[in-house]
Amino acid sequence: MKEERRSFYERQAGILTAEIRKLRKRNTGFAVSELLTFGLAIAAVVAYVSTDTGYTFLYIGSLMLVVYILIRRADISNANRITQQEYRRSVYQKELAYLRGDFSGFEDGVQYSDPQHPYTFDMDIFGRDSLFNRINRTITSGGSDRLAKELMTLGCENIQQRQEAIRELADQETLRSTFLAYGQRKTINTSEILSVLHGIEQSTHAGERLGVGAAILSTIGLWIVIVLAVADVIPSSISLLWVFLQFGIVFALNNTAFRQANKAANRMYKELRTYVSLIELITKSMLTASESQRIIGRLKGEQGDALESFTKLQRILDGLDRQGNPLYRFLSDAFFCYDFWIVRRFRQWLGEYLHQVEDWIEVVSHFDMLVSMATFRYNEPTAIDAEIVEADSVVYDAEGLCHPFLGERAVSNDFTLQDNHYYIITGANMAGKSTFLRTIGVNYILARCGMPVFAKRFRASRFALFSSMRTTDDLTQGISYFNAELLRLQLLIDFCRHQPRTLIILDEILKGTNSLDKLNGSRLFLEYIQQLPVTGIIATHDLALSKMADEHLNRFHNYCFEIELSDQVTYTYKITEGVARNQNATFLLQNIVLSEHLSNLAL
């Protein structure tokens, strides 16, 4: 089924490439037409001035100028279309890379990595080639933060509604690709937009010093003086003096506020334009899933419409952008007090909408996260929806469970956990123990976030998750490897004490000490932790730890990943009941030593 996805992306990228090529050819035609019409307009004006043929050439020149403007607008529209289609093609090219196992086109979330987190560091949730790196398609920083938070907190409340929303969005390929295309140039910094708006709210009061009435009266007075000057009722010098005086007053009273507003416009101009497009795309979508409907409803809230609000702000920023032209600013301020009005409109917008902007941005971030999840579902057609049951115990029952990172190489396993039971997993090096532990954890994280899991059947309840698999030392803090292990186990105990139910996943308890001390310490830890509301999976090389199943009947269970030794090591990667019989370290080292010995003899 992934081959179908690959064919679809290749076909779409090819269609867009052909369209881009066609649009670029059209651009060439526009450029030639612009030069021709503009040249004809100039020639007509010259002919009108240099000949005595009436207004014919002036009419022709005016017509050519109008045609030039129309062609220029079509040229800009065509160029924007090219950019848009290039961005959409980029979306498909990145998805093709994803299917090849190349995730470098997507942010890896390394900024969220935390070795002290209960499970994300051990489960490869963040960083290069991580779960986040595979899922993330977010185009806003808020969407990225929201996705990371869901993975870190298992924070989805209504998982069935989330699954419904993801399924629906996964089928809306055009909506998703259009949405993602808006973020191909760069990620939209949502916190920057909020920071700018809150900052400008505190710095625009100067625009109120000149009252509305004074601005209106001054403008009307100027135009009356101009009319009187044209009619030779008063000297023209009076109107000219008024123009410069009015510009000076408007500039002096509003320049500080204007500069602050203009600075804000420059910082978020492009981001805001994109936000308007995103909100329009979301609110005009035909999505019916409950979670999507809540998002659309919040954007069309009773207190204010997000699209209308951001469109107003976009017009204000357009006005500020035009004021960047010194001549335009002089004329608009001198004749219309424009700085005063634009700053006032900005302050009115802030007063009316600023209290809702944070909620609107959060809603767009939520949708941004859903698009990433839906794209992940679309790219993984063999994954299924998990069944989440409401229970006061740890429920985990999976059939055909696979690790999401292994693709077609994955070996599936069936596994069931019972509440407050412990599973000791033994096996040789490289037999699959650690991968299996992560398979258990990562699929549960996906399930709790409402995303598809990699199994034939998956049923689980809601419980907390804590792992200890990848402990590291910290020499800068004077923390040895063994000390780091102890601190991690202490953190685990404190965590479990405050949770109603927890699944712990451990890989080699107390690796940093000798074998006997490690065994005794592991037994002591498990004896204690079983008194808490905890279910555990523990991988170990200490076969003696498996004797706890004899001492605690029906609480501790032995499972293993067995290997076969003959001329070479055979790995099945299948979990079975019992204790591992074969180990491979000595066997593999003997082969290395023998190989070196034969090489020396040959020399």
Coordinates of C-alpha atoms in Angstrom, one line a residue:
M1 CA 0.0 0.0 0.0
K2 CA 2.9 2.3 0.5
E3 CA 3.7 1.9 -3.1
E4 CA 0.4 3.5 -3.9
R5 CA 1.3 6.5 -1.8
R6 CA 4.7 6.8 -3.6
S7 CA 3.0 6.7 -7.0
F8 CA 0.5 9.3 -5.9
Y9 CA 3.2 11.7 -4.7
E10 CA 5.3 11.2 -7.8
R11 CA 2.2 11.8 -10.0
Q12 CA 1.3 15.0 -8.1
A13 CA 4.8 16.3 -8.2
G14 CA 5.0 15.6 -12.0
I15 CA 1.7 17.4 -12.6
L16 CA 2.9 20.5 -10.6
T17 CA 6.2 20.5 -12.5
A18 CA 4.4 20.6 -15.8
E19 CA 2.1 23.4 -14.6
I20 CA 5.1 25.4 -13.2
R21 CA 6.9 25.1 -16.6
K22 CA 3.7 26.3 -18.4
L23 CA 3.3 29.3 -15.9
R24 CA 6.9 30.3 -16.4
K25 CA 6.5 30.4 -20.1
R26 CA 3.5 32.6 -19.6
N27 CA 5.6 34.9 -17.4
T28 CA 7.9 35.4 -20.4
G29 CA 5.0 36.5 -22.5
F30 CA 3.8 38.9 -19.7
A31 CA 7.3 40.5 -19.5
V32 CA 7.4 41.1 -23.3
S33 CA 3.9 42.5 -23.3
E34 CA 4.7 44.8 -20.4
L35 CA 7.7 46.2 -22.2
L36 CA 5.7 46.6 -25.4
T37 CA 2.6 48.4 -23.9
F38 CA 4.8 50.6 -21.7
G39 CA 6.9 51.6 -24.7
L40 CA 3.8 52.3 -26.8
A41 CA 2.4 54.5 -23.9
I42 CA 5.6 56.5 -23.8
A43 CA 5.7 56.8 -27.6
A44 CA 2.1 58.0 -27.7
V45 CA 2.7 60.7 -25.1
V46 CA 5.8 61.8 -27.1
A47 CA 3.7 61.9 -30.3
Y48 CA 1.0 63.9 -28.6
V49 CA 3.5 66.5 -27.3
S50 CA 5.5 66.8 -30.6
T51 CA 2.6 66.7 -33.1
D52 CA -0.6 68.7 -33.5
T53 CA -3.1 65.9 -34.1
G54 CA -5.5 66.5 -31.2
Y55 CA -6.1 64.1 -28.4
T56 CA -5.8 60.9 -30.4
F57 CA -2.3 60.0 -29.3
L58 CA -3.1 60.9 -25.7
Y59 CA -6.1 58.5 -25.8
I60 CA -3.9 55.8 -27.2
G61 CA -1.2 56.4 -24.6
S62 CA -3.8 56.3 -21.8
L63 CA -5.2 53.0 -23.2
M64 CA -1.7 51.5 -23.4
L65 CA -1.1 52.5 -19.8
V66 CA -4.3 50.8 -18.7
V67 CA -3.4 47.7 -20.6
Y68 CA 0.1 47.8 -19.1
I69 CA -1.4 47.9 -15.6
L70 CA -3.7 45.0 -16.3
I71 CA -0.9 42.9 -17.7
R72 CA 1.3 43.8 -14.8
R73 CA -1.3 42.7 -12.3
A74 CA -1.8 39.4 -14.3
D75 CA 2.0 39.0 -14.2
I76 CA 2.1 39.4 -10.4
S77 CA -0.8 36.9 -10.1
N78 CA 1.0 34.4 -12.3
A79 CA 4.2 34.8 -10.3
N80 CA 2.3 34.2 -7.1
R81 CA 0.8 31.1 -8.7
I82 CA 4.2 29.8 -9.6
T83 CA 5.4 30.3 -6.0
Q84 CA 2.3 28.6 -4.6
Q85 CA 2.7 25.6 -6.9
E86 CA 6.4 25.3 -6.2
Y87 CA 5.6 25.1 -2.5
R88 CA 3.0 22.4 -3.1
R89 CA 5.5 20.5 -5.2
S90 CA 7.9 20.8 -2.2
V91 CA 5.3 19.2 0.0
Y92 CA 5.1 16.1 -2.3
Q93 CA 8.8 15.9 -2.7
K94 CA 9.3 15.8 1.1
E95 CA 6.7 13.1 1.4
L96 CA 8.5 11.0 -1.2
A97 CA 11.7 11.5 0.8
Y98 CA 9.8 10.3 3.9
L99 CA 8.8 7.1 2.1
R100 CA 12.5 6.5 1.3
G101 CA 13.4 6.9 5.0
D102 CA 14.8 10.4 4.6
F103 CA 13.2 12.7 7.3
S104 CA 15.8 15.5 7.0
G105 CA 13.2 17.8 5.4
F106 CA 11.2 18.0 8.7
E107 CA 12.1 19.5 12.0
D108 CA 13.3 16.8 14.5
G109 CA 12.2 18.5 17.7
V110 CA 15.6 18.2 19.3
Q111 CA 14.8 21.3 21.3
Y112 CA 12.2 19.3 23.2
S113 CA 14.6 16.5 24.2
D114 CA 14.9 16.0 27.9
P115 CA 16.9 13.1 29.5
Q116 CA 14.9 13.6 32.7
H117 CA 11.5 13.1 31.1
P118 CA 9.6 10.0 32.2
Y119 CA 9.9 8.3 28.8
T120 CA 10.6 10.5 25.7
F121 CA 14.4 10.2 25.9
D122 CA 14.3 6.4 26.1
M123 CA 11.6 6.0 23.4
D124 CA 13.3 8.1 20.8
I125 CA 10.5 10.6 20.7
F126 CA 12.6 13.6 19.8
G127 CA 15.8 14.1 17.8
R128 CA 17.1 12.9 14.4
D129 CA 15.0 10.1 12.9
S130 CA 12.8 10.2 16.0
L131 CA 9.0 9.7 16.2
F132 CA 8.5 13.4 16.2
N133 CA 10.8 13.7 13.1
R134 CA 8.6 11.2 11.3
I135 CA 5.2 12.8 12.3
N136 CA 6.0 16.5 12.3
R137 CA 4.8 18.5 9.4
T138 CA 3.8 21.6 11.4
I139 CA 4.2 25.0 9.7
T140 CA 3.8 27.1 12.9
S141 CA 5.9 27.1 16.0
G142 CA 2.7 26.8 18.0
G143 CA 1.7 23.7 16.1
S144 CA 5.2 22.2 16.8
D145 CA 4.9 23.0 20.5
R146 CA 1.4 21.5 20.6
L147 CA 2.5 18.2 18.9
A148 CA 5.5 17.9 21.2
K149 CA 3.3 18.5 24.3
E150 CA 0.9 15.8 23.2
L151 CA 3.7 13.3 22.8
M152 CA 5.2 14.3 26.2
T153 CA 2.0 14.3 28.2
L154 CA -0.3 11.7 26.5
G155 CA -2.7 14.6 26.6
C156 CA -5.6 13.7 24.3
E157 CA -8.8 13.6 26.3
N158 CA -11.3 12.2 23.8
I159 CA -9.3 9.7 21.8
Q160 CA -12.2 8.5 19.7
Q161 CA -12.9 12.0 18.5
R162 CA -9.2 12.6 17.8
Q163 CA -9.1 9.4 15.7
E164 CA -12.2 10.5 13.8
A165 CA -10.6 13.9 13.1
I166 CA -7.4 12.3 11.9
R167 CA -9.2 9.9 9.7
E168 CA -11.2 12.6 8.0
L169 CA -8.2 14.9 7.5
A170 CA -6.2 12.0 6.1
D171 CA -8.7 11.7 3.3
Q172 CA -8.6 15.4 2.6
E173 CA -5.3 15.4 0.7
T174 CA -5.9 18.6 -1.2
L175 CA -6.7 20.5 2.0
R176 CA -3.6 19.1 3.8
S177 CA -1.2 19.8 0.9
T178 CA -2.5 23.3 0.5
F179 CA -2.2 24.0 4.2
L180 CA 1.4 22.6 4.3
A181 CA 2.4 24.6 1.2
Y182 CA 2.0 27.8 3.2
G183 CA 4.8 26.8 5.5
Q184 CA 7.4 25.7 3.0
R185 CA 9.2 29.1 2.9
K186 CA 9.7 29.1 6.7
T187 CA 8.0 28.2 9.9
I188 CA 5.6 30.8 11.2
N189 CA 6.7 32.1 14.6
T190 CA 3.4 32.3 16.6
S191 CA 5.1 33.6 19.8
E192 CA 6.7 36.4 17.8
I193 CA 3.3 37.5 16.5
L194 CA 1.8 37.6 20.1
S195 CA 4.9 39.3 21.4
V196 CA 4.7 42.0 18.7
L197 CA 1.0 42.7 19.3
H198 CA 1.3 42.9 23.0
G199 CA 4.3 45.2 22.6
I200 CA 2.6 47.5 20.3
E201 CA -0.4 47.7 22.6
Q202 CA 1.8 49.5 25.1
S203 CA 3.4 52.0 22.7
T204 CA 0.6 53.5 20.6
H205 CA -0.9 56.0 23.0
A206 CA 0.7 59.0 21.3
G207 CA -1.7 58.7 18.4
E208 CA -4.5 59.8 20.7
R209 CA -3.0 63.2 21.5
L210 CA -4.6 64.7 18.5
G211 CA -8.3 64.2 18.8
V212 CA -10.6 62.9 16.1
G213 CA -12.4 66.2 15.9
A214 CA -9.2 68.2 15.5
A215 CA -8.0 65.9 12.8
I216 CA -11.3 66.1 10.9
L217 CA -11.5 69.9 11.3
S218 CA -7.9 70.4 10.3
T219 CA -8.3 68.3 7.2
I220 CA -11.5 70.0 6.1
G221 CA -9.9 73.4 6.8
L222 CA -7.0 72.6 4.6
W223 CA -9.2 71.6 1.7
I224 CA -11.3 74.8 2.1
V225 CA -8.1 76.9 2.0
I226 CA -7.0 75.0 -1.1
V227 CA -10.3 75.6 -2.9
L228 CA -10.1 79.3 -1.9
A229 CA -6.6 79.6 -3.1
V230 CA -7.5 78.0 -6.5
A231 CA -10.3 80.5 -6.8
D232 CA -7.9 83.3 -6.0
V233 CA -9.8 84.3 -3.0
I234 CA -6.8 84.0 -0.7
P235 CA -3.0 83.8 -1.6
S236 CA -1.8 80.3 -2.5
S237 CA 1.0 80.7 0.0
I238 CA -1.5 80.3 2.9
S239 CA -2.6 76.9 1.6
L240 CA 1.0 75.9 1.0
L241 CA 1.9 77.0 4.6
W242 CA -1.0 75.0 5.9
V243 CA 0.1 71.8 4.1
F244 CA 3.6 72.0 5.6
L245 CA 2.3 73.0 9.0
Q246 CA -0.3 70.1 9.1
F247 CA 2.4 67.6 8.0
G248 CA 4.7 68.8 10.7
I249 CA 2.1 68.6 13.5
V250 CA 0.9 65.1 12.4
F251 CA 4.4 63.9 12.1
A252 CA 5.5 65.3 15.4
L253 CA 2.5 64.0 17.4
N254 CA 2.3 60.5 15.8
N255 CA 5.9 59.6 14.7
T256 CA 6.8 57.6 17.8
A257 CA 3.6 55.6 17.8
F258 CA 3.8 55.2 14.0
R259 CA 7.4 53.9 14.2
Q260 CA 6.4 51.3 16.8
A261 CA 3.4 50.2 14.7
N262 CA 5.5 50.2 11.5
K263 CA 8.2 48.1 13.3
A264 CA 5.5 45.6 14.3
A265 CA 4.3 45.5 10.7
N266 CA 7.7 44.8 9.4
R267 CA 8.2 41.9 11.9
M268 CA 5.0 40.1 11.2
Y269 CA 3.8 41.3 7.8
K270 CA 4.4 38.1 5.9
E271 CA 3.5 35.8 8.8
L272 CA 0.2 37.6 9.2
R273 CA -0.6 37.3 5.5
T274 CA -0.1 33.6 5.7
Y275 CA -2.2 33.4 8.9
V276 CA -5.1 35.0 7.0
S277 CA -4.8 32.4 4.3
L278 CA -4.6 29.5 6.9
I279 CA -7.7 30.8 8.8
E280 CA -9.6 31.2 5.5
L281 CA -8.6 27.6 4.5
I282 CA -9.7 26.1 7.8
T283 CA -13.0 28.0 8.2
K284 CA -14.1 27.3 4.6
S285 CA -13.2 23.6 4.8
M286 CA -16.1 21.0 4.8
L287 CA -14.8 19.1 7.8
T288 CA -17.4 17.4 9.9
A289 CA -15.4 15.6 12.7
S290 CA -16.3 16.9 16.2
E291 CA -12.7 18.0 17.0
S292 CA -12.4 19.9 13.7
Q293 CA -15.8 21.4 14.1
R294 CA -14.8 22.8 17.5
I295 CA -11.7 24.4 15.9
I296 CA -13.8 26.0 13.2
G297 CA -16.4 27.1 15.8
R298 CA -13.7 28.9 17.9
L299 CA -12.5 30.7 14.8
K300 CA -16.0 31.8 14.1
G301 CA -16.8 32.7 17.7
E302 CA -19.6 34.9 18.9
Q303 CA -17.2 37.5 20.2
G304 CA -15.5 38.0 16.9
D305 CA -14.6 36.2 13.6
A306 CA -10.9 35.4 13.3
L307 CA -10.8 35.7 9.5
E308 CA -12.5 39.1 9.6
S309 CA -10.3 40.3 12.4
F310 CA -7.0 39.2 10.8
T311 CA -8.2 40.6 7.4
K312 CA -8.7 44.0 9.1
L313 CA -5.3 43.8 10.6
Q314 CA -3.8 42.9 7.3
R315 CA -5.3 46.0 5.7
I316 CA -3.9 48.1 8.5
L317 CA -0.4 46.6 8.0
D318 CA -0.8 47.3 4.2
G319 CA -1.5 50.9 5.0
L320 CA 1.6 51.1 7.3
D321 CA 3.6 49.5 4.5
R322 CA 2.5 52.1 2.0
Q323 CA 3.6 54.8 4.5
G324 CA 7.1 53.6 4.1
N325 CA 7.3 55.6 0.9
P326 CA 8.5 59.1 2.0
L327 CA 6.6 61.0 -0.8
Y328 CA 3.4 59.0 -0.1
R329 CA 3.7 59.6 3.6
F330 CA 4.2 63.4 3.2
L331 CA 1.2 63.7 0.9
S332 CA -1.1 61.4 3.0
D333 CA -0.1 63.2 6.3
A334 CA -0.3 66.7 4.9
F335 CA -3.7 66.3 3.2
F336 CA -5.4 63.6 5.3
C337 CA -3.5 63.3 8.7
Y338 CA -3.0 59.6 7.7
D339 CA -0.5 58.7 10.5
F340 CA -3.1 59.7 13.1
W341 CA -5.8 57.6 11.5
I342 CA -3.7 54.5 10.8
V343 CA -2.3 54.4 14.4
R344 CA -5.8 55.0 15.7
R345 CA -7.2 52.1 13.7
F346 CA -4.4 49.9 15.0
R347 CA -5.2 50.8 18.6
Q348 CA -8.9 50.2 18.0
W349 CA -8.1 46.7 16.5
L350 CA -6.0 45.9 19.5
G351 CA -8.7 46.9 21.9
E352 CA -11.4 44.9 20.1
Y353 CA -9.5 41.7 19.2
L354 CA -6.2 41.4 21.1
H355 CA -7.8 39.4 24.0
Q356 CA -9.0 36.8 21.4
V357 CA -5.8 36.6 19.3
E358 CA -4.0 34.2 21.6
D359 CA -7.0 31.8 21.5
W360 CA -7.2 32.0 17.7
I361 CA -3.5 31.3 17.3
E362 CA -3.8 28.4 19.7
V363 CA -6.7 27.0 17.6
V364 CA -4.7 27.3 14.4
S365 CA -1.8 25.5 16.2
H366 CA -4.2 22.7 17.1
F367 CA -5.3 22.3 13.5
D368 CA -1.6 22.4 12.4
M369 CA -0.9 19.5 14.7
L370 CA -3.9 17.5 13.4
V371 CA -2.6 18.0 9.8
S372 CA 0.7 16.4 10.8
M373 CA -1.0 13.5 12.5
A374 CA -3.3 13.0 9.5
T375 CA -0.4 13.0 7.1
F376 CA 1.3 10.4 9.2
R377 CA -1.8 8.3 9.1
Y378 CA -2.0 8.7 5.3
N379 CA 1.6 7.7 4.9
E380 CA 1.2 4.6 7.0
P381 CA -1.9 2.9 5.6
T382 CA -1.2 -0.5 7.3
A383 CA -1.4 1.1 10.8
I384 CA -4.7 0.8 12.7
D385 CA -6.7 2.8 15.2
A386 CA -6.2 1.6 18.8
E387 CA -9.0 0.7 21.1
I388 CA -8.8 2.7 24.3
V389 CA -10.8 1.3 27.2
E390 CA -11.8 3.0 30.4
A391 CA -10.5 0.9 33.3
D392 CA -8.9 1.5 36.7
S393 CA -6.2 -1.0 35.8
V394 CA -3.3 -1.4 33.3
V395 CA -4.8 -3.0 30.2
Y396 CA -2.4 -3.7 27.3
D397 CA -3.3 -6.4 24.8
A398 CA -1.7 -6.3 21.3
E399 CA -1.6 -8.7 18.4
G400 CA 0.9 -8.4 15.6
L401 CA 2.7 -5.5 17.3
C402 CA 5.6 -3.9 15.4
H403 CA 8.1 -1.1 15.9
P404 CA 7.0 2.0 13.8
F405 CA 10.6 2.7 12.7
L406 CA 11.4 -0.7 11.1
G407 CA 8.9 -0.7 8.3
E408 CA 8.9 -3.8 6.2
R409 CA 11.8 -5.2 8.2
A410 CA 9.7 -5.3 11.4
V411 CA 9.0 -8.7 13.0
S412 CA 5.6 -8.7 14.7
N413 CA 4.8 -10.0 18.2
D414 CA 1.7 -10.7 20.3
F415 CA 1.9 -9.5 23.9
T416 CA -0.5 -9.0 26.8
L417 CA 0.1 -7.2 30.1
Q418 CA -1.9 -7.9 33.3
D419 CA -2.3 -5.2 35.9
N420 CA 0.3 -5.2 38.6
H421 CA 2.2 -8.0 37.0
Y422 CA 5.9 -8.1 36.0
Y423 CA 7.5 -9.5 32.9
I424 CA 11.2 -10.5 33.0
I425 CA 12.5 -10.6 29.4
T426 CA 15.8 -12.4 28.8
G427 CA 17.8 -13.0 25.7
A428 CA 21.2 -12.7 24.0
N429 CA 22.7 -9.4 22.8
M430 CA 21.0 -8.1 19.7
A431 CA 18.2 -10.6 20.0
G432 CA 15.5 -7.8 20.1
K433 CA 14.9 -7.1 23.8
S434 CA 15.4 -3.3 23.7
T435 CA 13.6 -2.9 20.4
F436 CA 10.7 -4.8 21.8
L437 CA 10.5 -2.6 24.9
R438 CA 10.4 0.5 22.7
T439 CA 7.8 -1.2 20.5
I440 CA 5.6 -1.5 23.6
G441 CA 6.2 2.1 24.6
V442 CA 6.1 4.0 21.3
N443 CA 2.8 2.3 20.2
Y444 CA 1.2 3.2 23.5
I445 CA 2.3 6.8 23.0
L446 CA 0.8 6.8 19.5
A447 CA -2.4 5.3 20.8
R448 CA -2.8 7.8 23.7
C449 CA -2.4 10.7 21.2
G450 CA -5.1 9.3 18.9
M451 CA -2.7 8.3 16.2
P452 CA -2.6 4.9 14.4
V453 CA -0.6 2.1 15.9
F454 CA 1.5 -0.5 14.2
A455 CA -0.4 -3.7 15.0
K456 CA -3.1 -6.0 13.8
R457 CA -5.1 -5.4 17.0
F458 CA -4.4 -3.0 19.9
R459 CA -6.3 -2.5 23.1
A460 CA -5.2 -0.5 26.0
S461 CA -6.4 1.6 29.0
R462 CA -5.1 5.0 30.2
F463 CA -2.1 4.8 32.5
A464 CA 1.1 6.6 33.1
L465 CA 4.4 5.6 31.5
F466 CA 7.9 5.6 32.9
S467 CA 11.1 4.1 31.4
S468 CA 14.7 3.7 32.3
M469 CA 16.7 2.5 29.3
R470 CA 19.3 5.0 28.3
T471 CA 20.8 6.5 31.5
T472 CA 23.8 8.7 30.9
D473 CA 26.5 10.1 33.2
D474 CA 27.1 13.9 33.6
L475 CA 30.8 14.6 34.4
T476 CA 30.2 18.3 34.5
Q477 CA 27.9 17.8 37.5
G478 CA 30.1 15.1 39.0
I479 CA 27.5 12.4 38.4
S480 CA 28.8 9.0 37.5
Y481 CA 27.0 6.4 35.4
F482 CA 26.0 4.4 38.5
N483 CA 24.9 7.5 40.4
A484 CA 22.8 8.5 37.4
E485 CA 21.1 5.1 37.4
L486 CA 20.2 5.5 41.1
L487 CA 18.8 9.0 40.5
R488 CA 16.7 7.7 37.7
L489 CA 15.3 4.9 39.8
Q490 CA 14.6 7.3 42.6
L491 CA 12.7 9.5 40.1
L492 CA 10.8 6.5 39.0
I493 CA 9.7 5.6 42.5
D494 CA 8.6 9.2 43.2
F495 CA 6.7 9.3 39.9
C496 CA 4.9 6.0 40.6
R497 CA 3.8 7.1 44.1
H498 CA 1.8 10.0 42.6
Q499 CA 0.1 8.1 39.8
P500 CA -2.9 5.8 40.1
R501 CA -1.5 3.3 37.6
T502 CA 1.9 3.2 35.9
L503 CA 3.7 0.9 33.4
I504 CA 7.4 0.9 33.9
I505 CA 9.8 -0.2 31.1
L506 CA 13.3 -1.0 32.3
D507 CA 16.3 -2.2 30.4
E508 CA 19.1 -3.7 32.6
I509 CA 18.6 -2.4 36.1
L510 CA 21.9 -1.2 37.7
K511 CA 24.1 -1.7 34.7
G512 CA 26.9 0.3 36.3
T513 CA 27.8 -2.3 39.0
N514 CA 29.2 -5.9 39.2
S515 CA 27.0 -8.9 38.4
L516 CA 26.2 -10.1 42.0
D517 CA 25.6 -6.6 43.3
K518 CA 23.5 -5.9 40.2
L519 CA 21.3 -9.0 40.7
N520 CA 20.8 -8.3 44.4
G521 CA 20.0 -4.6 43.8
S522 CA 17.6 -5.5 41.0
R523 CA 15.8 -8.0 43.2
L524 CA 15.5 -5.5 46.0
F525 CA 14.1 -2.8 43.7
L526 CA 11.5 -5.1 42.2
E527 CA 10.5 -6.4 45.6
Y528 CA 9.8 -2.8 46.6
I529 CA 8.2 -1.5 43.5
Q530 CA 5.6 -4.3 43.4
Q531 CA 4.0 -2.8 46.5
L532 CA 3.0 0.2 44.3
P533 CA 0.3 0.3 41.6
V534 CA 2.8 -0.5 39.0
T535 CA 3.0 -3.0 36.1
G536 CA 6.5 -3.6 34.8
I537 CA 8.5 -5.0 31.8
I538 CA 12.2 -5.6 32.6
A539 CA 14.8 -6.7 30.1
T540 CA 17.9 -8.3 31.6
H541 CA 20.9 -10.5 30.8
D542 CA 20.8 -11.8 34.4
L543 CA 19.1 -15.2 34.0
A544 CA 19.1 -15.5 37.8
L545 CA 16.6 -12.7 38.0
S546 CA 14.1 -14.9 36.2
K547 CA 13.8 -17.0 39.5
M548 CA 11.6 -14.3 40.9
A549 CA 8.8 -16.0 38.9
D550 CA 9.2 -19.0 41.1
E551 CA 9.2 -16.9 44.3
H552 CA 6.2 -14.8 43.2
L553 CA 3.8 -17.1 41.4
N554 CA 1.3 -15.4 39.2
R555 CA 3.0 -12.0 39.6
F556 CA 6.3 -12.4 37.8
H557 CA 6.4 -14.0 34.4
N558 CA 9.4 -15.0 32.2
Y559 CA 9.6 -14.3 28.5
C560 CA 12.6 -14.4 26.2
F561 CA 14.1 -13.8 22.7
E562 CA 15.8 -17.0 21.9
I563 CA 18.6 -17.4 19.3
E564 CA 20.0 -20.4 17.5
L565 CA 23.7 -21.2 17.4
S566 CA 25.3 -23.3 14.7
D567 CA 27.8 -22.1 12.2
Q568 CA 26.3 -18.7 12.7
V569 CA 23.9 -16.9 15.0
T570 CA 20.2 -16.9 13.9
Y571 CA 17.9 -14.3 15.3
T572 CA 14.2 -14.8 15.2
Y573 CA 13.1 -11.6 17.0
K574 CA 10.1 -13.5 18.3
I575 CA 9.1 -13.4 21.9
T576 CA 8.2 -16.6 23.7
E577 CA 7.5 -17.7 27.2
G578 CA 10.4 -19.0 29.3
V579 CA 14.0 -18.1 30.0
A580 CA 16.6 -17.7 27.3
R581 CA 19.0 -20.7 27.0
N582 CA 21.6 -19.4 24.5
Q583 CA 23.9 -16.4 24.7
N584 CA 26.0 -15.1 21.9
A585 CA 28.8 -13.0 23.4
T586 CA 31.3 -15.8 23.8
F587 CA 30.3 -17.4 20.4
L588 CA 30.8 -14.1 18.5
L589 CA 34.1 -13.3 20.3
Q590 CA 35.4 -16.8 19.5
N591 CA 34.7 -16.2 15.8
I592 CA 36.5 -12.8 15.9
V593 CA 39.5 -14.3 17.7
L594 CA 39.6 -17.3 15.3
S595 CA 39.3 -15.0 12.3
E596 CA 42.3 -12.9 13.6
H597 CA 44.3 -16.1 14.3
L598 CA 43.7 -17.4 10.7
S599 CA 44.7 -14.0 9.3
N600 CA 48.0 -14.0 11.2
L601 CA 48.8 -17.5 10.0
A602 CA 48.1 -16.4 6.4
L603 CA 50.6 -13.6 6.9

